[in-house]
Amino acid sequence: MTLDPHRPRFHLVADGWMNDPKPFYWNGEYHLFFQHVPGDPKPGAMCWGHAVSRDLLRWEMLPVALSPTPGSIDAAGCWTGSVIRGPKQFHLFYTAISQFAPLRQTQAVATSDDLVHWTKSPQPVIAEPPPGFGECFRDPQVWREGDAYYMLIGSEQPGGAGGAALLYRSDDLASWRYLHPLFLGTPATGFDFECPDFFPLGDRHVFLSSRGLNYWQTGRYADHRFTPQMTGVVDGGRYYAGKTTLDDRGRRLLFGWIREPRTTAQVRAGGWCGTQALARSLEIRPDGSLGMQPVDELKSLRRSHHHIGPAAFGTLGDGVALLPLEGIRGESLDIELKMFCGTASRVGLLLRASPDLRISTPALLRVNEGMLGDAPLRLGAEEALELRVVVDRSVIEVCANGRAALTLRTYPPEGCDRIALFAQGGEARLISCDAWTLE
Ligand code: DQQ
């Protein structure tokens, strides 16, 4: 299993299946709970896996925090939720699945003194959805506000009209009263809100949800109602179920599940399926949109450095131009790159490329369409494209201009460790590239 050349080195991986993260910062440690099927690399009866880290890079796997109890409300799975510190204990709220067809979801709680050993309450804390909403009723997120606790549950409006974020209130974390929707979505962010997350950031509030893609909405929060003002895509690639935690440096840190595109036979051979993205630090940008950057901790893994200065692309014909980034090689890299897109209609990087560049994984900006994968990124007239690219074997995470991201997977044959710049349909120019191997 450990010989799998595609298994990432500093992205969290577990033996078996993993999906949705549920991060929780406490007392100098980042706890990352995640959906998990131990020992089996395909989805099944979901458990809560648990890993802990002090630097967001080196993770120690802890015992499975929750697993389904036969004959109980979570017999078919312990699905996504969130962790909060209560007056005396930690409380873990999750969606208990008693059966799949039809899907039977209730909201449940477990408590702990140490975040490692959890005791489930046998009865749900919320047994039924309020009337008037669709099938989705899951992924509770809990926070404290004033002298009360609030819970959001992801749901949907009937007829595909969009997601619904259902708001509950409690004084004691035990008995919960339904208030009203925090807000109702539109079809533009999917028909339901999986894995909702809601938090203050800068002078706004941010709502995250997933359906097809992972979306953000920023806006105003007053009288327990949210009014979105801007909407965007968290990541235009294989990234889902983003959720956040706040650390003691005041950083709002985003975690996300990176999906695995390999076949069942391939993941069986490897023994693992899915990984967790590097933590990204979030901010509200001057225009009110959501910005993100990989956390600074990553720089501690940087080893040998290579710099390339301004350069023009060579022409290949058919309007395609390439610029091999000579001297930068590796399966684990951290790259900071600046280029002018000029008149090109498509620009980007060919990553994990073979020496002759015939095999590669492209991370491309469609300049004319203003799209980085499935995420919008429109550059200003004089604005350079600024990429931060992290390569960790089969995982590639790209952040562009601090405001768009693209996560890719790649499974190249041995020896694919080169990088080149790519431009099509016009002239582009490299301003600078700094790259470090990561250890
Ligand atoms: N995955 C969980 C659900 C959630 C979905 C089950 C999103 O709770 O809605 O593993 O990936």
PDB file of N, CA and C in Angstrom, residues 4 40-42 260-273:
ATOM      1  N   ASP A   4       2.418   2.829  -3.206  1.00  0.00           N
ATOM      2  CA  ASP A   4       1.640   3.505  -4.245  1.00  0.00           C
ATOM      3  C   ASP A   4       2.300   4.847  -4.574  1.00  0.00           C
ATOM      4  N   ASP A  40     -11.526   0.144   3.743  1.00  0.00           N
ATOM      5  CA  ASP A  40     -12.210  -0.162   2.486  1.00  0.00           C
ATOM      6  C   ASP A  40     -12.263   1.121   1.639  1.00  0.00           C
ATOM      7  N   PRO A  41     -11.580   1.123   0.496  1.00  0.00           N
ATOM      8  CA  PRO A  41     -11.471   2.387  -0.244  1.00  0.00           C
ATOM      9  C   PRO A  41     -12.679   2.722  -1.104  1.00  0.00           C
ATOM     10  N   LYS A  42     -13.879   2.404  -0.615  1.00  0.00           N
ATOM     11  CA  LYS A  42     -15.068   2.856  -1.357  1.00  0.00           C
ATOM     12  C   LYS A  42     -16.135   3.273  -0.349  1.00  0.00           C
ATOM     13  N   GLU A 260     -11.342  11.534  -5.672  1.00  0.00           N
ATOM     14  CA  GLU A 260     -10.460  10.572  -6.332  1.00  0.00           C
ATOM     15  C   GLU A 260     -11.131  10.115  -7.633  1.00  0.00           C
ATOM     16  N   PRO A 261     -10.515  10.331  -8.785  1.00  0.00           N
ATOM     17  CA  PRO A 261     -11.169   9.874 -10.026  1.00  0.00           C
ATOM     18  C   PRO A 261     -10.794   8.463 -10.450  1.00  0.00           C
ATOM     19  N   ARG A 262      -9.988   7.754  -9.673  1.00  0.00           N
ATOM     20  CA  ARG A 262      -9.537   6.429 -10.125  1.00  0.00           C
ATOM     21  C   ARG A 262     -10.657   5.397 -10.047  1.00  0.00           C
ATOM     22  N   THR A 263     -10.498   4.317 -10.804  1.00  0.00           N
ATOM     23  CA  THR A 263     -11.502   3.257 -10.825  1.00  0.00           C
ATOM     24  C   THR A 263     -11.422   2.454  -9.528  1.00  0.00           C
ATOM     25  N   THR A 264     -12.499   1.672  -9.275  1.00  0.00           N
ATOM     26  CA  THR A 264     -12.528   0.849  -8.060  1.00  0.00           C
ATOM     27  C   THR A 264     -11.332  -0.088  -8.012  1.00  0.00           C
ATOM     28  N   ALA A 265     -10.991  -0.695  -9.168  1.00  0.00           N
ATOM     29  CA  ALA A 265      -9.851  -1.625  -9.184  1.00  0.00           C
ATOM     30  C   ALA A 265      -8.565  -0.896  -8.816  1.00  0.00           C
ATOM     31  N   GLN A 266      -8.394   0.325  -9.317  1.00  0.00           N
ATOM     32  CA  GLN A 266      -7.168   1.072  -9.021  1.00  0.00           C
ATOM     33  C   GLN A 266      -7.091   1.458  -7.539  1.00  0.00           C
ATOM     34  N   VAL A 267      -8.223   1.927  -6.974  1.00  0.00           N
ATOM     35  CA  VAL A 267      -8.155   2.328  -5.561  1.00  0.00           C
ATOM     36  C   VAL A 267      -8.002   1.102  -4.659  1.00  0.00           C
ATOM     37  N   ARG A 268      -8.561  -0.024  -5.080  1.00  0.00           N
ATOM     38  CA  ARG A 268      -8.374  -1.262  -4.290  1.00  0.00           C
ATOM     39  C   ARG A 268      -6.887  -1.604  -4.198  1.00  0.00           C
ATOM     40  N   ALA A 269      -6.194  -1.464  -5.349  1.00  0.00           N
ATOM     41  CA  ALA A 269      -4.758  -1.776  -5.360  1.00  0.00           C
ATOM     42  C   ALA A 269      -3.993  -0.816  -4.456  1.00  0.00           C
ATOM     43  N   GLY A 270      -4.392   0.438  -4.411  1.00  0.00           N
ATOM     44  CA  GLY A 270      -3.697   1.433  -3.591  1.00  0.00           C
ATOM     45  C   GLY A 270      -4.099   1.370  -2.124  1.00  0.00           C
ATOM     46  N   GLY A 271      -5.364   1.010  -1.859  1.00  0.00           N
ATOM     47  CA  GLY A 271      -5.844   0.886  -0.482  1.00  0.00           C
ATOM     48  C   GLY A 271      -6.352   2.179   0.125  1.00  0.00           C
ATOM     49  N   TRP A 272      -6.391   3.261  -0.644  1.00  0.00           N
ATOM     50  CA  TRP A 272      -6.885   4.536  -0.116  1.00  0.00           C
ATOM     51  C   TRP A 272      -7.675   5.236  -1.203  1.00  0.00           C
ATOM     52  N   CYS A 273      -8.566   6.115  -0.811  1.00  0.00           N
ATOM     53  CA  CYS A 273      -9.382   6.812  -1.799  1.00  0.00           C
ATOM     54  C   CYS A 273      -9.790   8.171  -1.266  1.00  0.00           C
TER      55      CYS A 273
END
